[in-house]
CSV table of C-alpha atoms in Angstrom, one decimal:
chain,number,residue,atom,x,y,z
Y,88,UNK,CA,70.6,82.5,93.0
Y,89,UNK,CA,73.4,83.5,95.4
Y,90,UNK,CA,75.2,81.1,97.7
Y,91,UNK,CA,73.1,82.3,100.7
Y,92,UNK,CA,69.9,81.5,98.9
Y,93,UNK,CA,71.1,78.1,98.0
Y,94,UNK,CA,72.2,77.5,101.5
Y,95,UNK,CA,68.8,78.4,102.8
Y,96,UNK,CA,67.3,76.2,100.1
Y,97,UNK,CA,69.4,73.3,101.5
Y,98,UNK,CA,68.1,73.8,105.0
Y,99,UNK,CA,64.6,74.0,103.6
Y,100,UNK,CA,65.1,70.8,101.7
Y,101,UNK,CA,66.3,69.1,104.9
Y,102,UNK,CA,63.2,70.3,106.8
Y,103,UNK,CA,60.8,69.4,104.0
Y,104,UNK,CA,62.6,66.0,103.9
Y,105,UNK,CA,61.2,65.3,107.4
Y,106,UNK,CA,57.7,66.1,106.0
Y,107,UNK,CA,58.2,63.8,103.0
Y,108,UNK,CA,59.7,60.9,104.9
Y,109,UNK,CA,56.4,58.9,105.4
Y,110,UNK,CA,55.4,59.4,101.8
Y,111,UNK,CA,58.8,58.5,100.5
Y,112,UNK,CA,58.9,55.3,102.4
Y,113,UNK,CA,55.7,54.1,100.7
Y,114,UNK,CA,57.1,55.2,97.3
Y,115,UNK,CA,60.4,53.3,97.9
Y,116,UNK,CA,58.5,50.1,98.7
Y,117,UNK,CA,56.4,50.6,95.5
Y,118,UNK,CA,59.6,51.0,93.5
Y,119,UNK,CA,60.7,47.5,94.6
Y,120,UNK,CA,57.6,45.9,93.1
Y,121,UNK,CA,56.4,48.1,90.2
Y,122,UNK,CA,58.6,49.3,87.3
Y,123,UNK,CA,58.8,53.0,86.5
Y,124,UNK,CA,57.4,52.4,83.0
Y,125,UNK,CA,54.5,50.5,84.4
Y,126,UNK,CA,53.7,53.3,86.8
Y,127,UNK,CA,53.9,55.8,84.0
Y,128,UNK,CA,51.5,53.8,81.8
Y,129,UNK,CA,49.1,53.5,84.7
Y,130,UNK,CA,49.2,57.3,85.3
Y,131,UNK,CA,48.5,58.0,81.6
Y,132,UNK,CA,45.6,55.5,81.6
Y,133,UNK,CA,44.1,57.3,84.6
Y,134,UNK,CA,44.5,60.6,82.9
Y,135,UNK,CA,42.8,59.3,79.7
Y,136,UNK,CA,39.9,57.3,81.4
Y,137,UNK,CA,39.1,59.2,84.5
Y,138,UNK,CA,35.8,61.1,84.1
Y,139,UNK,CA,36.6,63.5,86.9
Y,140,UNK,CA,36.8,67.2,85.9
Y,141,UNK,CA,35.0,66.7,82.6
Y,142,UNK,CA,31.8,68.6,83.6
Y,143,UNK,CA,31.5,71.9,81.8
Y,144,UNK,CA,29.0,74.7,81.9
Y,145,UNK,CA,28.3,78.0,80.1
Y,146,UNK,CA,31.6,79.8,80.2
Y,147,UNK,CA,32.2,83.4,81.1
Y,148,UNK,CA,34.9,85.8,82.2
Y,149,UNK,CA,34.9,88.5,84.8
Y,150,UNK,CA,37.5,91.3,85.0
Y,151,UNK,CA,39.2,91.8,88.4
Y,152,UNK,CA,40.0,95.3,89.6
Y,153,UNK,CA,43.6,94.9,88.3
Y,154,UNK,CA,42.3,93.6,84.9
Y,155,UNK,CA,43.0,89.9,85.6
Y,156,UNK,CA,40.6,87.6,83.6
Y,157,UNK,CA,38.7,85.4,86.0
Y,158,UNK,CA,37.1,82.4,84.3
Y,159,UNK,CA,33.8,81.0,85.5
Y,160,UNK,CA,31.1,78.6,84.3
Y,161,UNK,CA,27.4,78.6,85.0
Y,162,UNK,CA,25.1,75.6,85.3
Y,163,UNK,CA,21.5,76.7,85.1
Y,164,UNK,CA,18.7,75.1,87.0
Y,165,UNK,CA,16.3,73.0,84.9
Y,166,UNK,CA,12.6,73.7,85.3
Y,167,UNK,CA,10.6,71.1,87.2
Y,168,UNK,CA,7.8,70.0,84.9
Y,169,UNK,CA,5.8,68.7,87.9
Y,170,UNK,CA,5.9,72.0,89.7
Y,171,UNK,CA,2.6,74.0,89.7
Y,172,UNK,CA,2.4,76.8,87.2
Y,173,UNK,CA,3.0,80.2,88.8
Y,174,UNK,CA,0.9,83.1,87.9
Y,175,UNK,CA,2.7,86.4,87.4
Y,176,UNK,CA,1.3,89.9,87.1
Y,177,UNK,CA,1.7,91.6,83.7
Y,178,UNK,CA,4.9,93.5,83.4
Y,179,UNK,CA,6.5,92.2,86.6
Y,180,UNK,CA,9.7,90.3,86.2
Y,181,UNK,CA,10.1,86.9,87.6
Y,182,UNK,CA,12.4,86.8,90.7
Y,183,UNK,CA,16.0,85.9,90.1
Y,184,UNK,CA,16.9,82.4,91.1
Y,185,UNK,CA,19.2,81.5,94.0
Y,186,UNK,CA,22.7,81.1,92.8
Y,187,UNK,CA,25.2,78.8,94.6
Y,188,UNK,CA,28.8,80.1,94.1
Y,189,UNK,CA,31.6,77.5,94.6
Y,190,UNK,CA,35.1,78.8,95.4
Y,191,UNK,CA,38.1,76.3,95.3
Y,192,UNK,CA,41.3,76.1,97.3
Y,193,UNK,CA,45.0,76.7,96.8
Y,194,UNK,CA,46.6,74.9,93.9
Y,195,UNK,CA,43.3,73.4,92.8
Y,196,UNK,CA,40.6,74.7,90.4
Y,197,UNK,CA,36.9,74.6,90.0
Y,198,UNK,CA,36.9,70.9,89.0
Y,199,UNK,CA,37.7,70.1,92.6
Y,200,UNK,CA,34.0,70.3,93.2
Y,201,UNK,CA,33.3,67.6,90.6
Y,202,UNK,CA,31.1,65.3,92.6
Y,203,UNK,CA,29.0,68.1,94.2
Y,204,UNK,CA,28.6,69.8,90.8
Y,205,UNK,CA,27.4,66.5,89.3
Y,206,UNK,CA,24.9,65.9,92.1
Y,207,UNK,CA,23.4,69.5,92.1
Y,208,UNK,CA,23.4,69.9,88.3
Y,209,UNK,CA,20.0,71.0,87.1
Y,210,UNK,CA,18.6,71.3,90.6
Y,211,UNK,CA,19.9,74.7,91.4
Y,212,UNK,CA,21.8,77.5,89.5
Y,213,UNK,CA,25.5,77.2,90.3
Y,214,UNK,CA,28.6,79.2,89.4
Y,215,UNK,CA,32.1,77.6,89.6
Y,216,UNK,CA,35.1,79.8,89.1
Y,217,UNK,CA,38.9,79.6,89.0
Y,218,UNK,CA,40.9,81.8,91.3
Y,219,UNK,CA,43.4,84.1,89.7
Y,220,UNK,CA,46.5,82.2,88.3
Y,221,UNK,CA,44.6,78.9,88.7
Y,222,UNK,CA,42.8,76.7,86.2
Y,223,UNK,CA,41.5,78.6,83.2
Y,224,UNK,CA,41.8,82.1,84.8
Y,225,UNK,CA,44.6,84.4,83.7
Y,226,UNK,CA,47.7,85.1,85.7
Y,227,UNK,CA,47.3,87.8,88.3
Y,228,UNK,CA,48.3,91.0,86.5
Y,229,UNK,CA,49.1,92.8,89.8
Y,230,UNK,CA,51.7,90.1,90.5
Y,231,UNK,CA,53.5,90.4,87.2
Y,232,UNK,CA,56.8,92.2,86.5
Y,233,UNK,CA,59.4,93.7,88.8
Y,234,UNK,CA,56.8,95.9,90.5
Y,235,UNK,CA,54.4,93.1,91.1
Y,236,UNK,CA,52.7,92.9,94.5
Y,237,UNK,CA,52.1,89.7,96.5
Y,238,UNK,CA,48.7,88.1,96.4
Y,239,UNK,CA,46.5,89.0,99.3
Y,240,UNK,CA,43.3,87.5,100.7
Y,241,UNK,CA,41.8,90.9,100.3
Y,242,UNK,CA,42.5,90.7,96.6
Y,243,UNK,CA,40.8,87.3,96.4
Y,244,UNK,CA,37.8,88.7,98.1
Y,245,UNK,CA,37.5,91.4,95.5
Y,246,UNK,CA,38.0,88.8,92.8
Y,247,UNK,CA,35.0,86.9,94.1
Y,248,UNK,CA,32.9,90.1,94.1
Y,249,UNK,CA,33.9,90.6,90.4
Y,250,UNK,CA,32.7,87.1,89.6
Y,251,UNK,CA,29.4,87.6,91.4
Y,252,UNK,CA,28.8,90.9,89.6
Y,253,UNK,CA,29.4,89.2,86.3
Y,254,UNK,CA,27.8,85.8,86.8
Y,255,UNK,CA,25.1,86.5,89.4
Y,256,UNK,CA,24.4,90.2,89.5
Y,257,UNK,CA,21.0,89.8,91.2
Y,258,UNK,CA,19.1,87.3,93.3
Y,259,UNK,CA,19.9,85.4,96.5
Y,260,UNK,CA,23.3,83.8,96.9
Y,261,UNK,CA,24.7,80.8,98.7
Y,262,UNK,CA,28.5,80.9,99.0
Y,263,UNK,CA,30.5,77.7,99.4
Y,264,UNK,CA,34.3,77.6,99.8
Y,265,UNK,CA,37.0,75.0,100.4
Y,266,UNK,CA,40.2,76.0,102.1
Y,267,UNK,CA,41.5,79.2,100.4
Y,268,UNK,CA,38.0,79.5,98.9
Y,269,UNK,CA,36.5,79.7,102.4
Y,270,UNK,CA,39.0,82.4,103.3
Y,271,UNK,CA,38.0,84.2,100.1
Y,272,UNK,CA,34.4,84.3,101.2
Y,273,UNK,CA,35.5,85.8,104.6
Y,274,UNK,CA,37.4,88.5,102.8
Y,275,UNK,CA,34.3,89.2,100.6
Y,276,UNK,CA,32.3,89.7,103.8
Y,277,UNK,CA,35.0,91.9,105.3
Y,278,UNK,CA,34.9,94.3,102.3
Y,279,UNK,CA,31.3,94.0,101.2
Y,280,UNK,CA,29.2,93.4,104.3
Y,281,UNK,CA,26.2,95.0,102.6
Y,282,UNK,CA,26.3,92.3,99.9
Y,283,UNK,CA,26.2,89.6,102.5
Y,284,UNK,CA,23.4,91.4,104.4
Y,285,UNK,CA,21.2,91.9,101.4
Y,286,UNK,CA,21.8,88.8,99.2
Y,287,UNK,CA,23.6,85.9,101.0
Y,288,UNK,CA,21.1,83.4,102.3
Y,289,UNK,CA,23.6,80.6,103.2
Y,290,UNK,CA,27.3,79.9,103.5
Y,291,UNK,CA,29.4,76.7,103.6
Y,292,UNK,CA,32.9,76.5,104.9
Y,293,UNK,CA,34.7,73.3,103.9
Y,294,UNK,CA,38.2,72.5,105.3
Y,295,UNK,CA,39.1,76.1,105.9
Y,296,UNK,CA,40.3,78.5,108.6
Y,297,UNK,CA,39.6,81.9,110.0
Y,298,UNK,CA,43.3,82.5,110.8
Y,299,UNK,CA,46.4,81.5,112.8
Y,300,UNK,CA,47.6,79.3,110.0
Y,301,UNK,CA,51.1,80.1,110.9
Y,302,UNK,CA,50.6,77.7,113.9
Y,303,UNK,CA,49.7,74.7,111.8
Y,304,UNK,CA,52.2,71.9,112.2
Y,305,UNK,CA,51.3,69.9,109.0
Y,306,UNK,CA,52.0,66.7,111.1
Y,307,UNK,CA,55.6,67.6,111.5
Y,308,UNK,CA,57.7,67.5,114.7
Y,309,UNK,CA,58.2,71.0,116.2
Y,310,UNK,CA,61.8,71.3,115.1
Y,311,UNK,CA,60.9,70.4,111.5
Y,312,UNK,CA,57.9,72.8,111.2
Y,313,UNK,CA,59.8,75.7,112.7
Y,314,UNK,CA,62.7,75.2,110.2
Y,315,UNK,CA,60.2,75.1,107.4
Y,316,UNK,CA,58.4,78.3,108.5
Y,317,UNK,CA,61.7,80.2,108.8
Y,318,UNK,CA,63.0,79.5,105.3
Y,319,UNK,CA,60.2,78.4,103.1
Y,320,UNK,CA,58.9,81.8,102.0
Y,321,UNK,CA,62.3,82.9,100.8
Y,322,UNK,CA,63.0,79.6,99.2
Y,323,UNK,CA,59.7,79.7,97.4
Y,324,UNK,CA,60.5,83.1,96.0
Y,325,UNK,CA,63.9,81.9,94.8
Y,326,UNK,CA,62.4,78.8,93.2
Y,327,UNK,CA,59.6,80.9,91.7
Y,328,UNK,CA,62.3,82.8,89.8
Y,329,UNK,CA,63.6,79.5,88.3
Y,330,UNK,CA,60.2,78.1,87.4
Y,331,UNK,CA,61.3,76.1,84.4
Y,332,UNK,CA,64.1,74.4,86.2
Y,333,UNK,CA,61.8,73.6,89.2
Y,334,UNK,CA,59.1,72.1,86.9
Y,335,UNK,CA,61.6,69.8,85.3
Y,336,UNK,CA,62.5,68.7,88.8
Y,337,UNK,CA,58.9,68.1,89.8
Y,338,UNK,CA,58.5,65.8,86.7
Y,339,UNK,CA,61.6,63.9,87.6
Y,340,UNK,CA,60.4,63.2,91.1
Y,341,UNK,CA,56.7,62.5,90.1
Y,342,UNK,CA,56.5,59.4,92.4
Y,343,UNK,CA,57.5,61.2,95.5
Y,344,UNK,CA,55.4,64.2,94.6
Y,345,UNK,CA,52.3,61.8,94.2
Y,346,UNK,CA,53.1,60.3,97.6
Y,347,UNK,CA,53.2,63.7,99.2
Y,348,UNK,CA,49.9,64.8,97.6
Y,349,UNK,CA,48.2,61.6,98.8
Y,350,UNK,CA,49.5,62.1,102.3
Y,351,UNK,CA,48.3,65.7,102.6
Y,352,UNK,CA,45.1,65.3,100.6
Y,353,UNK,CA,43.5,62.1,101.9
Y,354,UNK,CA,43.2,60.0,105.0
Y,355,UNK,CA,41.5,56.9,103.8
Y,356,UNK,CA,43.5,53.9,102.8
Y,357,UNK,CA,41.1,52.9,100.0
Y,358,UNK,CA,40.9,56.2,98.0
Y,359,UNK,CA,40.0,55.5,94.4
Y,360,UNK,CA,43.3,55.7,92.4
Y,361,UNK,CA,41.6,57.7,89.7
Y,362,UNK,CA,40.4,60.2,92.3
Y,363,UNK,CA,43.9,60.4,93.8
Y,364,UNK,CA,45.4,60.9,90.3
Y,365,UNK,CA,42.7,63.6,89.6
Y,366,UNK,CA,43.8,65.5,92.7
Y,367,UNK,CA,47.5,65.0,91.7
Y,368,UNK,CA,46.8,66.4,88.2
Y,369,UNK,CA,45.2,69.5,89.5
Y,370,UNK,CA,47.9,70.2,92.0
Y,371,UNK,CA,50.8,69.5,89.7
Y,372,UNK,CA,49.3,71.9,87.1
Y,373,UNK,CA,49.9,74.8,89.4
Y,374,UNK,CA,53.2,76.4,88.5
Y,375,UNK,CA,55.8,77.0,91.2
Y,376,UNK,CA,55.7,80.7,90.8
Y,377,UNK,CA,52.0,80.7,91.5
Y,378,UNK,CA,52.6,78.5,94.6
Y,379,UNK,CA,55.2,81.1,95.7
Y,380,UNK,CA,53.0,84.1,95.0
Y,381,UNK,CA,50.1,82.9,97.1
Y,382,UNK,CA,51.9,81.3,100.1
Y,383,UNK,CA,52.6,84.4,102.2
Y,384,UNK,CA,48.9,85.4,102.2
Y,385,UNK,CA,48.0,82.5,104.4
Y,386,UNK,CA,50.1,83.6,107.4
Y,387,UNK,CA,48.4,87.1,107.2
Y,388,UNK,CA,44.9,85.8,106.9
Y,389,UNK,CA,42.5,86.7,109.7
Y,390,UNK,CA,38.8,86.4,108.9
Y,391,UNK,CA,37.6,86.2,112.5
Y,392,UNK,CA,35.8,89.6,112.5
Y,393,UNK,CA,34.3,89.0,109.1
Y,394,UNK,CA,32.5,85.9,110.2
Y,395,UNK,CA,30.1,88.0,112.2
Y,396,UNK,CA,28.4,89.0,108.9
Y,397,UNK,CA,27.1,85.4,108.6
Y,398,UNK,CA,25.2,85.3,111.9
Y,399,UNK,CA,21.5,84.7,111.4
Y,400,UNK,CA,21.7,82.7,108.2
Y,401,UNK,CA,22.2,79.0,107.6
Y,402,UNK,CA,25.9,78.0,107.9
Y,403,UNK,CA,27.7,74.7,107.3
Y,404,UNK,CA,31.2,74.3,108.8
Y,405,UNK,CA,32.7,70.9,107.7
Y,406,UNK,CA,36.1,69.4,107.8
Y,407,UNK,CA,37.9,66.0,107.7
Y,408,UNK,CA,39.1,64.7,111.1
Y,409,UNK,CA,42.6,64.1,109.7
Y,410,UNK,CA,43.1,67.3,107.7
Y,411,UNK,CA,46.8,68.1,108.1
Y,412,UNK,CA,46.6,71.4,106.1
Y,413,UNK,CA,43.7,73.2,107.8
Y,414,UNK,CA,43.0,71.0,110.9
Y,415,UNK,CA,39.5,70.4,112.0
Y,416,UNK,CA,40.1,72.5,115.1
Y,417,UNK,CA,40.1,75.5,112.8
Y,418,UNK,CA,36.6,74.6,111.6
Y,419,UNK,CA,35.5,74.2,115.2
Y,420,UNK,CA,36.7,77.7,115.8
Y,421,UNK,CA,34.4,78.9,113.0
Y,422,UNK,CA,31.5,77.0,114.5
Y,423,UNK,CA,32.2,78.6,117.9
Y,424,UNK,CA,32.1,82.0,116.3
Y,425,UNK,CA,28.8,81.1,114.6
Y,426,UNK,CA,26.9,79.2,117.2
Y,427,UNK,CA,24.0,78.4,114.9
Y,428,UNK,CA,26.2,76.8,112.3
Y,429,UNK,CA,26.0,73.1,111.6
Y,430,UNK,CA,29.4,71.6,112.6
Y,431,UNK,CA,30.3,68.4,110.7
Y,432,UNK,CA,33.6,66.5,111.2
Y,433,UNK,CA,33.9,63.7,108.7
Y,434,UNK,CA,35.7,60.7,110.0
Y,435,UNK,CA,38.7,59.2,108.2
Y,436,UNK,CA,39.0,62.3,105.9
Y,437,UNK,CA,41.8,64.6,104.9
Y,438,UNK,CA,42.0,68.0,103.3
Y,439,UNK,CA,40.3,67.1,100.1
Y,440,UNK,CA,37.2,65.8,101.9
Y,441,UNK,CA,34.9,66.7,99.1
Y,442,UNK,CA,36.8,64.3,96.8
Y,443,UNK,CA,37.5,61.6,99.5
Y,444,UNK,CA,34.0,61.4,100.9
Y,445,UNK,CA,31.8,63.1,98.3
Y,446,UNK,CA,28.6,61.6,99.4
Y,447,UNK,CA,29.0,63.0,102.9
Y,448,UNK,CA,29.9,66.5,101.7
Y,449,UNK,CA,27.2,66.6,99.0
Y,450,UNK,CA,24.5,65.5,101.6
Y,451,UNK,CA,25.4,68.3,104.0
Y,452,UNK,CA,25.6,70.9,101.2
Y,453,UNK,CA,22.2,69.7,100.0
Y,454,UNK,CA,20.8,70.1,103.5
Y,455,UNK,CA,22.4,73.6,103.7
Y,456,UNK,CA,20.6,74.5,100.4
Y,457,UNK,CA,17.3,73.3,101.7
Y,458,UNK,CA,17.7,75.3,104.9
Y,459,UNK,CA,18.6,78.3,102.8
Y,460,UNK,CA,15.5,77.8,100.6
Y,461,UNK,CA,17.7,77.3,97.5
Y,462,UNK,CA,16.1,73.9,96.8
Y,463,UNK,CA,12.9,72.2,98.0
Y,464,UNK,CA,13.5,69.4,100.4
Y,465,UNK,CA,12.2,66.8,98.0
Y,466,UNK,CA,14.7,68.0,95.4
Y,467,UNK,CA,17.7,66.9,97.5
Y,468,UNK,CA,20.4,65.4,95.2
Y,469,UNK,CA,20.1,61.7,94.7
Y,470,UNK,CA,22.8,59.6,96.2
Y,471,UNK,CA,23.1,58.0,92.8
Y,472,UNK,CA,24.9,61.1,91.7
Y,473,UNK,CA,27.7,60.2,94.1
Y,474,UNK,CA,30.5,57.8,93.0
Y,475,UNK,CA,30.1,55.7,96.1
Y,476,UNK,CA,28.3,52.4,95.7
Y,477,UNK,CA,26.8,52.9,99.2
Y,478,UNK,CA,23.7,55.1,99.4
Y,479,UNK,CA,24.0,58.3,101.3
Y,480,UNK,CA,21.8,58.2,104.4
Y,481,UNK,CA,19.5,61.1,105.2
Y,482,UNK,CA,20.4,63.8,107.7
Y,483,UNK,CA,19.2,61.8,110.6
Y,484,UNK,CA,21.8,59.0,110.4
Y,485,UNK,CA,23.9,58.1,113.3
Y,486,UNK,CA,26.9,60.3,114.2
Y,487,UNK,CA,29.1,57.2,114.0
Y,488,UNK,CA,28.5,56.9,110.3
Y,489,UNK,CA,31.7,57.7,108.4
Y,490,UNK,CA,29.8,58.1,105.1
Y,491,UNK,CA,27.3,60.7,106.1
Y,492,UNK,CA,27.8,62.6,109.3
Y,493,UNK,CA,24.9,63.6,111.5
Y,494,UNK,CA,23.8,67.2,111.3
Y,495,UNK,CA,23.8,67.5,115.0
Y,496,UNK,CA,26.2,70.1,116.3
Y,497,UNK,CA,27.0,68.0,119.3
Y,498,UNK,CA,30.7,67.5,119.9
Y,499,UNK,CA,30.4,64.0,121.3
Y,500,UNK,CA,31.3,60.9,119.4
Y,501,UNK,CA,33.5,60.3,116.4
Y,502,UNK,CA,31.0,61.4,113.7
Y,503,UNK,CA,29.6,64.9,113.4
Y,504,UNK,CA,30.8,67.1,116.2
């Protein structure tokens, strides 16, 4: 890298240092009381013992329009032995089941839906997939080589269409996306409105945005965030070209990296350490060149017009009230554009709300599936499937409940708004 690039990297480091200050302070205090070897052993123990991300389904691969291999898994619904036997005319095919397609966010993978997948398993047919260059999917072929093109949200929308064509070619669909996964759904609607019109019976947007992400402050002071915005894209490109060196640096600063992840993923003070480590493991497995390739697409994202395709069907718009990555105000914008949507703001929750408060998110997704006709109301997932020792209340609980927000779209109070 040239001197100018390194100079810009230095300025970026200073700006990002402002962002990291809070997390670094906590890490510094920890270092005074816990030896590095002890922390490393604890991290290895969590990796070995944590059950999170261990759920697997029937694997498959879809081919994107540029040839990228997109990995997905299918969990089939199990027949209900207590259901009445249905009579079918000779020669007539049984209708295809409803399929719920889960799309994950930036620097994550399909396992980020672990708790919701565990709760819904067997109740409804689900598809979980890994975005290009994430998880078990192949690297984006269009992004490779000197003539590679940047990742675009439009490309991700086409990737989702390829997965649907391969894993759920017929039957009703419910689409659920977190963060970048929600934006992917918007891009699918923008390019394939007839698919939404003919097959989508429900949609869930979790911690996502319809646009104007270049205005997000990430909890930084104005001077800090403006400095980051100016230099970060170029610095990421430069670092992406030195991926091996950067990965060594990430490993050497694992404690600070873990503190940053916790700050920007969770809001609660009592997050299960195994859950926090699970999130850290997903994020740290994303190579720096992938981080760099995807980052510019967020500033260009505008899914506002595409949201109109979801009018008239059940919609869930849910976010954590302390989400620093896609603030809850962005979810409120989505709800404003879709007035019939159920707006849920989960108290004391950050960006990875589905891991931080899984019982709340699972409850509202289950209600969405019931409203969409994907599951019968009595078949709502049992709260026992959630890791929380507290039972998840039904949808009529008080808006002040932090564990399970009220479904009311009212914007009063600290619960569901």
